[in-house]
């Protein structure tokens, strides 16, 4: 962990960011080849979040690159956390092994609801507690990821993922205004494939032919179980999207 | 500020509490006479919040008393912040001068909505960003406090306060399940007066005869303007409640 | 009071009607001239209600006429109550004096909501408790009638009345499927004037130019205050409707 | 049936209680050993209901005990009905035979909705007609109990039961503010086991591993069919709860 | 196609009807025997629609009969389109072959919602675009008809059909105020059988025993698949209704 | 009017566009100087609408320019209507005189609701009937423009306008996903000023300091009355925006 504060005392400052969750963060995948995947997009979103939180803090892309190369980072998750008084760089290993991709994710629906009328729903901030609590709860119960409905019982997103489903060969994903964070990978899929964005319910999900999740660290992950029930889905289009993404990652 | 961590390095640990807002806090008023107002209730709520967040951390009431007396604290706000790896005590001055009580609060309704179906709505955690952002926004626009509706357009609470209104001499306050934090002062009013708890809308508020806000630092604060319009309310019952509270505080 | 039970013991039978509110009733105005106003319509509705409650009980119009003439009933409220084991006739004086018509009604909105998705909302049954409780509560607080919104905050009806409002000379009243009992007088107004039936909110009511209530005993009653605030409305079309009704009543 | 009225004429008085459903009732199980199960809790709730209905009527626990012992009541349902002018004691046999417990209940969802914004939803009053009508309708169609959703399509309760479901070994039951009557048995389960109270939908129910119903006469009853479809559930935790309850009943 | 305009230039006039969809139309089945099925009901509805659109245009039943007989129309769809400046008669073949009736319809739910609070939802006007777009979309995806929920996720109707379902031998269909067009065939079924009209959800549909669709051209059409899943329903009551209808058509 | 059809018969073809409202249109202001205001944006939107309706029809900008110049069009409304078989150019005079700008618009809220979950809500198509009916209804009642709420009682747009309001010097306008057509002028205001896009209710509107409407023909129009009540607003920022727009128009 490296702390880039002005004071350079090397200590975290207990500012409003840490007191009230008023800070932004990004988690970026560093590939086997040492490439920071979709880095410009992550930095762009980080700036937007800081702007929404009214935090005046310069993020230097140079420093990030230097940090990555000087530490020889490879196949690792690189995290940037920014509050009004702190900038922190840190890394951790990527938890998604090839086993996960083979079997797919086992998901369930949280009893909590996403709020489509909250500013922070749309930004990646330190107000991230419900995601982490629900993610932990999911693990305890034997699931890989909790999904959330909004206050009108429409599908929104997972705790740390976005969701897509395929029906009759068409790709669908919930609209941002359902109440979700626009993931960098979510945007990548939309930019590279024809995707319908709409307001969808559980019924739409249940009658779909393929379901997959996305986030920056896992890329594209198929879903094989909902609430523990085996979906017995045949994955074709999802694999096509996954292949396109892996090609992009390695390019 | 004092940091009571096990390691005793005197440094904040960047744990999940600070990374994701997974921590609890309480703000307690220390009266002119050095009394920690409703301390047992604050400690009790703090323990409940830590329990909900699954944080195993012992809070010693003795240490708190020692801190208050050894620092000779008087007429000040005392804050306790707890995450899985940190316990922090700190103080700040109380911002509510007698001027505020004379003129009353000028409030407005935020464009964001409280989420009645979120766990964290009901607990005082570091996921407090929207409250602070909206509170700041209110000050910029010349208001004292933003109020929030929920997703069904029912009244809930203010950013840092609970709300009560009086109609034909009866006291009303939104039900907890509207989506609000049960403030220590809110509970005190309910325990000491006959209060109806229900699901109320703006219409109920607009046709009321007196409106007041509560929190641990300000006690009982009348509202004299909504969205900048003078309400021209005659305050009687509110003053009676305020008097009872001031007597309690000094006892 | 007269009890027309088969057994003729002259005693009320504690049947499901009295145990669970599974009975029907009608309140019919007997005019100064001894005429039972809109009697056929009341009997028709009574039969419909009994049918909905699956109560097989014959109502003899002859017996009603005999009761009215033999008791020389005039300017009085005549009530019929029917359960599976009981038929009860009774009378009480009409509470609406000319003073009421001069000053108009002072109404307010109840904090409870009508249920548009309940069978009993649409029938006049002994499940009438909330109406009476709220009516009593209104009197205690100095109001004449409580009005109800439904679960979607649309206007429905009063505890014992239907509501109409006039805007730019057009007459409006909430649709039955908002969640209301179709009053005999409500239907009379619709049959005799051009009336829009729709889904309306408080906003529609507040921007209207005249408001009036109807029920079988009071006929047409203007509203002069909502929540205690004087509306300062000029009543023109309401008086025209009232005049037509009074002519009808005396015919 | 015994009628305990002041006048002692031995006749039911047709008061507002019988006219408008403004009365309270409780149904208490008398065990094989002649014990009135959870009697204090029933009396306490009865008093609360009378209070909510503003009925000033003293209930003497002594009279109840005397009635039970002098009539040598055993394995029977004992009912108390109270209105402003009447107190009625009566008994009937308990309809739940061992066959029911073996096969479990076959339930379905009513097309009507519970009203979460009505006072009477939360109290056990004579405004009980919809429950009885829907219960009868269920029997006609071959079901044991109708269940109700509220206006937001959340699960609430059955006509005469509360509902619980189990998922990954955790017990869940709808929150009171969904719109339900807090059954004496429901509270007993909550007091004796760890239970999550929340806002749940049909989806939550359908993905659960065990479902059971409670009321004072039947105790704990498993559900084996919804809408006629066999759920093929394996009951384990439900049997554990049932066993604990039977031990309690016989203690 | 025949155009009956006053000017008799034989040309369509680009009036508000064509510019903004402000026109009405009816599609009437001419039977094998040359009978215009339910013609009076169609003309009646056409007049109501023109009235709602404030179009003063006389429809001559004579001209219609003359057109049908002089053109010797048989087993064909006859369409009348009316705007403020145009009346157009046209015919097209009926697309529903006996194959359709044998296999039944394969339906799915559109991602769009019917609007229960729009005037045009309840009238058959040229504002018919969403129906046609969704119908075409359904064909592309291999379905026969798209169905629509309303804004509260209640079932309403198909793009060009009304929906009925049967449960325990009782017939159900969504209420008009759910947001649907009252089809001529829908009304015929209600007039000839006992039908419950209510507010129903997908859950109600999914637990039903038979499902069928109606419109003027197809008559009664069973549903055998929803979202591609085979329902394996046994059709009995539907065939009874179909038989009654076919008898009526040939009479 | 000029009709540019392939067949060149000079006659309108009664295609699906005219039968079902499946066509697009744009109304473009030609300034005093003969400039087609924001023509590129109009053409761009027209192409998007045709795409959404799946109409393959080329729009030649050259033909439009030639039409404007050859007809020497000035201070006039130029309309393009496109269906699968027809392209029609036409003109009409601009109805907004300087009187309108001086007194401002008198608006009211329609009893109908915009559908946020309909495709056609978001596109300018011939399914425009409700707008025109409500616009005519407004004129009859003495108003200039009807405004619409959506199914959740949020503000959306006017029949032919978009709405903005100003509070404490900040500009607000409803989000597209409330259910509105993104007007060319609406986008121009957003591109040229700092504007908050959100989900707003009547309460937000009523507590605002300035309100204005936009559309391509009228530009920027202040609102001086809602439901006939004089708002007594002081217009400052609106005039600034109007001035900027007029400069742009004349540039």
PDB file of N, CA and C in Angstrom, chain C residues 154-225:
ATOM      1  N   UNK C 154     -54.414   8.576  -4.573  1.00  0.00           N
ATOM      2  CA  UNK C 154     -55.521   9.141  -5.349  1.00  0.00           C
ATOM      3  C   UNK C 154     -56.727   9.356  -4.421  1.00  0.00           C
ATOM      4  N   UNK C 155     -57.547  10.365  -4.716  1.00  0.00           N
ATOM      5  CA  UNK C 155     -58.740  10.650  -3.910  1.00  0.00           C
ATOM      6  C   UNK C 155     -59.763   9.536  -4.107  1.00  0.00           C
ATOM      7  N   UNK C 156     -60.451   9.114  -3.033  1.00  0.00           N
ATOM      8  CA  UNK C 156     -61.492   8.114  -3.195  1.00  0.00           C
ATOM      9  C   UNK C 156     -62.859   8.615  -2.722  1.00  0.00           C
ATOM     10  N   UNK C 157     -63.057   8.735  -1.403  1.00  0.00           N
ATOM     11  CA  UNK C 157     -64.373   9.067  -0.860  1.00  0.00           C
ATOM     12  C   UNK C 157     -64.222   9.541   0.576  1.00  0.00           C
ATOM     13  N   UNK C 158     -65.332   9.990   1.176  1.00  0.00           N
ATOM     14  CA  UNK C 158     -65.342  10.291   2.599  1.00  0.00           C
ATOM     15  C   UNK C 158     -65.790   9.062   3.385  1.00  0.00           C
ATOM     16  N   UNK C 159     -65.768   9.150   4.730  1.00  0.00           N
ATOM     17  CA  UNK C 159     -66.158   8.007   5.561  1.00  0.00           C
ATOM     18  C   UNK C 159     -67.596   7.584   5.267  1.00  0.00           C
ATOM     19  N   UNK C 160     -68.474   8.571   5.069  1.00  0.00           N
ATOM     20  CA  UNK C 160     -69.885   8.253   4.810  1.00  0.00           C
ATOM     21  C   UNK C 160     -70.411   9.031   3.603  1.00  0.00           C
ATOM     22  N   UNK C 161     -69.499   9.548   2.778  1.00  0.00           N
ATOM     23  CA  UNK C 161     -69.900  10.383   1.638  1.00  0.00           C
ATOM     24  C   UNK C 161     -69.086  10.072   0.397  1.00  0.00           C
ATOM     25  N   UNK C 162     -69.620  10.491  -0.764  1.00  0.00           N
ATOM     26  CA  UNK C 162     -68.821  10.530  -2.001  1.00  0.00           C
ATOM     27  C   UNK C 162     -68.447  11.976  -2.282  1.00  0.00           C
ATOM     28  N   UNK C 163     -67.398  12.158  -3.045  1.00  0.00           N
ATOM     29  CA  UNK C 163     -66.904  13.514  -3.310  1.00  0.00           C
ATOM     30  C   UNK C 163     -66.939  13.848  -4.797  1.00  0.00           C
ATOM     31  N   UNK C 164     -67.298  15.090  -5.099  1.00  0.00           N
ATOM     32  CA  UNK C 164     -67.288  15.633  -6.462  1.00  0.00           C
ATOM     33  C   UNK C 164     -66.532  16.955  -6.429  1.00  0.00           C
ATOM     34  N   UNK C 165     -65.908  17.318  -7.568  1.00  0.00           N
ATOM     35  CA  UNK C 165     -65.360  18.674  -7.652  1.00  0.00           C
ATOM     36  C   UNK C 165     -65.588  19.235  -9.041  1.00  0.00           C
ATOM     37  N   UNK C 166     -65.572  20.566  -9.109  1.00  0.00           N
ATOM     38  CA  UNK C 166     -65.911  21.258 -10.358  1.00  0.00           C
ATOM     39  C   UNK C 166     -64.738  22.146 -10.744  1.00  0.00           C
ATOM     40  N   UNK C 167     -64.380  22.096 -12.014  1.00  0.00           N
ATOM     41  CA  UNK C 167     -63.233  22.850 -12.525  1.00  0.00           C
ATOM     42  C   UNK C 167     -63.644  23.387 -13.882  1.00  0.00           C
ATOM     43  N   UNK C 168     -63.547  24.674 -14.066  1.00  0.00           N
ATOM     44  CA  UNK C 168     -63.938  25.265 -15.345  1.00  0.00           C
ATOM     45  C   UNK C 168     -65.304  24.736 -15.810  1.00  0.00           C
ATOM     46  N   UNK C 169     -66.224  24.683 -14.836  1.00  0.00           N
ATOM     47  CA  UNK C 169     -67.618  24.302 -15.121  1.00  0.00           C
ATOM     48  C   UNK C 169     -67.860  22.829 -15.476  1.00  0.00           C
ATOM     49  N   UNK C 170     -66.827  21.996 -15.401  1.00  0.00           N
ATOM     50  CA  UNK C 170     -66.976  20.567 -15.637  1.00  0.00           C
ATOM     51  C   UNK C 170     -67.010  19.845 -14.285  1.00  0.00           C
ATOM     52  N   UNK C 171     -67.851  18.811 -14.175  1.00  0.00           N
ATOM     53  CA  UNK C 171     -67.959  18.059 -12.921  1.00  0.00           C
ATOM     54  C   UNK C 171     -67.091  16.795 -12.972  1.00  0.00           C
ATOM     55  N   UNK C 172     -66.335  16.544 -11.898  1.00  0.00           N
ATOM     56  CA  UNK C 172     -65.447  15.386 -11.800  1.00  0.00           C
ATOM     57  C   UNK C 172     -65.740  14.599 -10.523  1.00  0.00           C
ATOM     58  N   UNK C 173     -65.573  13.291 -10.590  1.00  0.00           N
ATOM     59  CA  UNK C 173     -65.659  12.466  -9.378  1.00  0.00           C
ATOM     60  C   UNK C 173     -64.748  11.258  -9.558  1.00  0.00           C
ATOM     61  N   UNK C 174     -64.120  10.768  -8.459  1.00  0.00           N
ATOM     62  CA  UNK C 174     -63.243   9.598  -8.598  1.00  0.00           C
ATOM     63  C   UNK C 174     -63.999   8.388  -9.137  1.00  0.00           C
ATOM     64  N   UNK C 175     -63.311   7.636  -9.990  1.00  0.00           N
ATOM     65  CA  UNK C 175     -63.779   6.383 -10.578  1.00  0.00           C
ATOM     66  C   UNK C 175     -64.000   5.341  -9.482  1.00  0.00           C
ATOM     67  N   UNK C 176     -64.950   4.438  -9.666  1.00  0.00           N
ATOM     68  CA  UNK C 176     -65.189   3.400  -8.658  1.00  0.00           C
ATOM     69  C   UNK C 176     -63.915   2.597  -8.389  1.00  0.00           C
ATOM     70  N   UNK C 177     -63.156   2.299  -9.454  1.00  0.00           N
ATOM     71  CA  UNK C 177     -61.988   1.441  -9.227  1.00  0.00           C
ATOM     72  C   UNK C 177     -60.844   2.149  -8.507  1.00  0.00           C
ATOM     73  N   UNK C 178     -60.998   3.428  -8.164  1.00  0.00           N
ATOM     74  CA  UNK C 178     -60.046   4.058  -7.222  1.00  0.00           C
ATOM     75  C   UNK C 178     -60.134   3.374  -5.870  1.00  0.00           C
ATOM     76  N   UNK C 179     -61.325   2.823  -5.579  1.00  0.00           N
ATOM     77  CA  UNK C 179     -61.557   2.184  -4.276  1.00  0.00           C
ATOM     78  C   UNK C 179     -62.617   2.931  -3.501  1.00  0.00           C
ATOM     79  N   UNK C 180     -63.875   2.841  -3.924  1.00  0.00           N
ATOM     80  CA  UNK C 180     -64.934   3.559  -3.217  1.00  0.00           C
ATOM     81  C   UNK C 180     -66.262   2.820  -3.377  1.00  0.00           C
ATOM     82  N   UNK C 181     -67.184   3.154  -2.492  1.00  0.00           N
ATOM     83  CA  UNK C 181     -68.527   2.621  -2.522  1.00  0.00           C
ATOM     84  C   UNK C 181     -69.363   3.531  -3.417  1.00  0.00           C
ATOM     85  N   UNK C 182     -70.041   2.945  -4.380  1.00  0.00           N
ATOM     86  CA  UNK C 182     -70.855   3.765  -5.276  1.00  0.00           C
ATOM     87  C   UNK C 182     -72.151   4.162  -4.571  1.00  0.00           C
ATOM     88  N   UNK C 183     -72.163   5.347  -3.976  1.00  0.00           N
ATOM     89  CA  UNK C 183     -73.325   5.822  -3.227  1.00  0.00           C
ATOM     90  C   UNK C 183     -74.547   5.997  -4.136  1.00  0.00           C
ATOM     91  N   UNK C 184     -75.727   5.823  -3.564  1.00  0.00           N
ATOM     92  CA  UNK C 184     -76.958   5.977  -4.338  1.00  0.00           C
ATOM     93  C   UNK C 184     -77.071   7.413  -4.860  1.00  0.00           C
ATOM     94  N   UNK C 185     -76.640   8.379  -4.034  1.00  0.00           N
ATOM     95  CA  UNK C 185     -76.682   9.780  -4.490  1.00  0.00           C
ATOM     96  C   UNK C 185     -75.609  10.063  -5.528  1.00  0.00           C
ATOM     97  N   UNK C 186     -74.431   9.434  -5.348  1.00  0.00           N
ATOM     98  CA  UNK C 186     -73.359   9.581  -6.346  1.00  0.00           C
ATOM     99  C   UNK C 186     -73.903   9.165  -7.721  1.00  0.00           C
ATOM    100  N   UNK C 187     -74.570   8.003  -7.764  1.00  0.00           N
ATOM    101  CA  UNK C 187     -75.080   7.518  -9.035  1.00  0.00           C
ATOM    102  C   UNK C 187     -76.159   8.456  -9.572  1.00  0.00           C
ATOM    103  N   UNK C 188     -76.971   9.030  -8.667  1.00  0.00           N
ATOM    104  CA  UNK C 188     -78.025   9.958  -9.095  1.00  0.00           C
ATOM    105  C   UNK C 188     -77.420  11.179  -9.794  1.00  0.00           C
ATOM    106  N   UNK C 189     -76.314  11.709  -9.224  1.00  0.00           N
ATOM    107  CA  UNK C 189     -75.664  12.890  -9.839  1.00  0.00           C
ATOM    108  C   UNK C 189     -75.147  12.512 -11.233  1.00  0.00           C
ATOM    109  N   UNK C 190     -74.491  11.350 -11.326  1.00  0.00           N
ATOM    110  CA  UNK C 190     -73.947  10.904 -12.609  1.00  0.00           C
ATOM    111  C   UNK C 190     -75.061  10.713 -13.645  1.00  0.00           C
ATOM    112  N   UNK C 191     -76.207  10.208 -13.195  1.00  0.00           N
ATOM    113  CA  UNK C 191     -77.319   9.956 -14.123  1.00  0.00           C
ATOM    114  C   UNK C 191     -77.999  11.243 -14.580  1.00  0.00           C
ATOM    115  N   UNK C 192     -77.860  12.301 -13.800  1.00  0.00           N
ATOM    116  CA  UNK C 192     -78.589  13.538 -14.099  1.00  0.00           C
ATOM    117  C   UNK C 192     -77.729  14.675 -14.631  1.00  0.00           C
ATOM    118  N   UNK C 193     -76.394  14.527 -14.554  1.00  0.00           N
ATOM    119  CA  UNK C 193     -75.494  15.569 -15.061  1.00  0.00           C
ATOM    120  C   UNK C 193     -74.351  14.917 -15.812  1.00  0.00           C
ATOM    121  N   UNK C 194     -73.641  15.704 -16.630  1.00  0.00           N
ATOM    122  CA  UNK C 194     -72.451  15.172 -17.301  1.00  0.00           C
ATOM    123  C   UNK C 194     -71.290  15.177 -16.303  1.00  0.00           C
ATOM    124  N   UNK C 195     -70.783  14.025 -15.967  1.00  0.00           N
ATOM    125  CA  UNK C 195     -69.737  13.901 -14.949  1.00  0.00           C
ATOM    126  C   UNK C 195     -68.561  13.100 -15.506  1.00  0.00           C
ATOM    127  N   UNK C 196     -67.334  13.619 -15.328  1.00  0.00           N
ATOM    128  CA  UNK C 196     -66.129  12.856 -15.686  1.00  0.00           C
ATOM    129  C   UNK C 196     -65.742  11.950 -14.527  1.00  0.00           C
ATOM    130  N   UNK C 197     -65.571  10.671 -14.784  1.00  0.00           N
ATOM    131  CA  UNK C 197     -65.052   9.755 -13.758  1.00  0.00           C
ATOM    132  C   UNK C 197     -63.607   9.433 -14.092  1.00  0.00           C
ATOM    133  N   UNK C 198     -62.690   9.658 -13.131  1.00  0.00           N
ATOM    134  CA  UNK C 198     -61.279   9.414 -13.417  1.00  0.00           C
ATOM    135  C   UNK C 198     -60.492   9.129 -12.151  1.00  0.00           C
ATOM    136  N   UNK C 199     -59.168   9.069 -12.314  1.00  0.00           N
ATOM    137  CA  UNK C 199     -58.272   8.868 -11.173  1.00  0.00           C
ATOM    138  C   UNK C 199     -57.673  10.218 -10.823  1.00  0.00           C
ATOM    139  N   UNK C 200     -58.031  10.776  -9.673  1.00  0.00           N
ATOM    140  CA  UNK C 200     -57.610  12.141  -9.340  1.00  0.00           C
ATOM    141  C   UNK C 200     -56.786  12.190  -8.065  1.00  0.00           C
ATOM    142  N   UNK C 201     -55.913  13.199  -7.993  1.00  0.00           N
ATOM    143  CA  UNK C 201     -55.065  13.375  -6.813  1.00  0.00           C
ATOM    144  C   UNK C 201     -55.452  14.634  -6.056  1.00  0.00           C
ATOM    145  N   UNK C 202     -54.804  14.828  -4.929  1.00  0.00           N
ATOM    146  CA  UNK C 202     -55.010  16.034  -4.134  1.00  0.00           C
ATOM    147  C   UNK C 202     -54.791  17.292  -4.957  1.00  0.00           C
ATOM    148  N   UNK C 203     -53.859  17.242  -5.899  1.00  0.00           N
ATOM    149  CA  UNK C 203     -53.592  18.412  -6.734  1.00  0.00           C
ATOM    150  C   UNK C 203     -54.836  18.798  -7.522  1.00  0.00           C
ATOM    151  N   UNK C 204     -55.517  17.788  -8.052  1.00  0.00           N
ATOM    152  CA  UNK C 204     -56.740  18.077  -8.802  1.00  0.00           C
ATOM    153  C   UNK C 204     -57.761  18.739  -7.889  1.00  0.00           C
ATOM    154  N   UNK C 205     -57.867  18.259  -6.670  1.00  0.00           N
ATOM    155  CA  UNK C 205     -58.858  18.808  -5.731  1.00  0.00           C
ATOM    156  C   UNK C 205     -58.521  20.247  -5.368  1.00  0.00           C
ATOM    157  N   UNK C 206     -57.241  20.486  -5.126  1.00  0.00           N
ATOM    158  CA  UNK C 206     -56.828  21.807  -4.654  1.00  0.00           C
ATOM    159  C   UNK C 206     -56.984  22.896  -5.697  1.00  0.00           C
ATOM    160  N   UNK C 207     -56.928  22.521  -6.963  1.00  0.00           N
ATOM    161  CA  UNK C 207     -57.059  23.536  -8.002  1.00  0.00           C
ATOM    162  C   UNK C 207     -58.496  23.599  -8.534  1.00  0.00           C
ATOM    163  N   UNK C 208     -59.435  23.001  -7.800  1.00  0.00           N
ATOM    164  CA  UNK C 208     -60.813  23.018  -8.295  1.00  0.00           C
ATOM    165  C   UNK C 208     -61.570  24.249  -7.809  1.00  0.00           C
ATOM    166  N   UNK C 209     -62.700  24.541  -8.461  1.00  0.00           N
ATOM    167  CA  UNK C 209     -63.448  25.774  -8.156  1.00  0.00           C
ATOM    168  C   UNK C 209     -64.633  25.562  -7.227  1.00  0.00           C
ATOM    169  N   UNK C 210     -65.170  24.352  -7.175  1.00  0.00           N
ATOM    170  CA  UNK C 210     -66.221  24.009  -6.228  1.00  0.00           C
ATOM    171  C   UNK C 210     -66.017  22.546  -5.823  1.00  0.00           C
ATOM    172  N   UNK C 211     -66.368  22.216  -4.575  1.00  0.00           N
ATOM    173  CA  UNK C 211     -66.275  20.839  -4.077  1.00  0.00           C
ATOM    174  C   UNK C 211     -67.556  20.529  -3.319  1.00  0.00           C
ATOM    175  N   UNK C 212     -68.137  19.354  -3.565  1.00  0.00           N
ATOM    176  CA  UNK C 212     -69.284  18.979  -2.732  1.00  0.00           C
ATOM    177  C   UNK C 212     -69.287  17.483  -2.434  1.00  0.00           C
ATOM    178  N   UNK C 213     -70.016  17.116  -1.368  1.00  0.00           N
ATOM    179  CA  UNK C 213     -70.129  15.739  -0.925  1.00  0.00           C
ATOM    180  C   UNK C 213     -71.576  15.282  -1.091  1.00  0.00           C
ATOM    181  N   UNK C 214     -71.769  13.969  -1.211  1.00  0.00           N
ATOM    182  CA  UNK C 214     -73.133  13.449  -1.299  1.00  0.00           C
ATOM    183  C   UNK C 214     -73.283  12.236  -0.394  1.00  0.00           C
ATOM    184  N   UNK C 215     -74.434  12.101   0.214  1.00  0.00           N
ATOM    185  CA  UNK C 215     -74.883  10.793   0.689  1.00  0.00           C
ATOM    186  C   UNK C 215     -76.402  10.801   0.804  1.00  0.00           C
ATOM    187  N   UNK C 216     -76.978   9.674   1.069  1.00  0.00           N
ATOM    188  CA  UNK C 216     -78.433   9.543   0.991  1.00  0.00           C
ATOM    189  C   UNK C 216     -79.151  10.405   2.010  1.00  0.00           C
ATOM    190  N   UNK C 217     -78.542  10.623   3.154  1.00  0.00           N
ATOM    191  CA  UNK C 217     -79.225  11.429   4.177  1.00  0.00           C
ATOM    192  C   UNK C 217     -79.021  12.917   3.979  1.00  0.00           C
ATOM    193  N   UNK C 218     -77.847  13.337   3.581  1.00  0.00           N
ATOM    194  CA  UNK C 218     -77.577  14.780   3.466  1.00  0.00           C
ATOM    195  C   UNK C 218     -77.850  15.324   2.073  1.00  0.00           C
ATOM    196  N   UNK C 219     -77.993  14.455   1.083  1.00  0.00           N
ATOM    197  CA  UNK C 219     -78.164  14.952  -0.268  1.00  0.00           C
ATOM    198  C   UNK C 219     -76.871  15.539  -0.794  1.00  0.00           C
ATOM    199  N   UNK C 220     -76.872  16.846  -1.099  1.00  0.00           N
ATOM    200  CA  UNK C 220     -75.714  17.536  -1.685  1.00  0.00           C
ATOM    201  C   UNK C 220     -75.192  18.528  -0.658  1.00  0.00           C
ATOM    202  N   UNK C 221     -73.937  18.405  -0.254  1.00  0.00           N
ATOM    203  CA  UNK C 221     -73.366  19.299   0.768  1.00  0.00           C
ATOM    204  C   UNK C 221     -72.082  19.936   0.264  1.00  0.00           C
ATOM    205  N   UNK C 222     -72.059  21.274   0.189  1.00  0.00           N
ATOM    206  CA  UNK C 222     -70.828  21.935  -0.257  1.00  0.00           C
ATOM    207  C   UNK C 222     -69.720  21.811   0.798  1.00  0.00           C
ATOM    208  N   UNK C 223     -68.470  21.924   0.361  1.00  0.00           N
ATOM    209  CA  UNK C 223     -67.306  21.896   1.256  1.00  0.00           C
ATOM    210  C   UNK C 223     -66.747  23.304   1.312  1.00  0.00           C
ATOM    211  N   UNK C 224     -66.588  23.841   2.523  1.00  0.00           N
ATOM    212  CA  UNK C 224     -66.022  25.203   2.567  1.00  0.00           C
ATOM    213  C   UNK C 224     -64.628  25.270   3.156  1.00  0.00           C
ATOM    214  N   UNK C 225     -64.218  24.190   3.829  1.00  0.00           N
ATOM    215  CA  UNK C 225     -62.869  24.205   4.395  1.00  0.00           C
ATOM    216  C   UNK C 225     -62.213  22.837   4.214  1.00  0.00           C
TER     217      UNK C 225
END
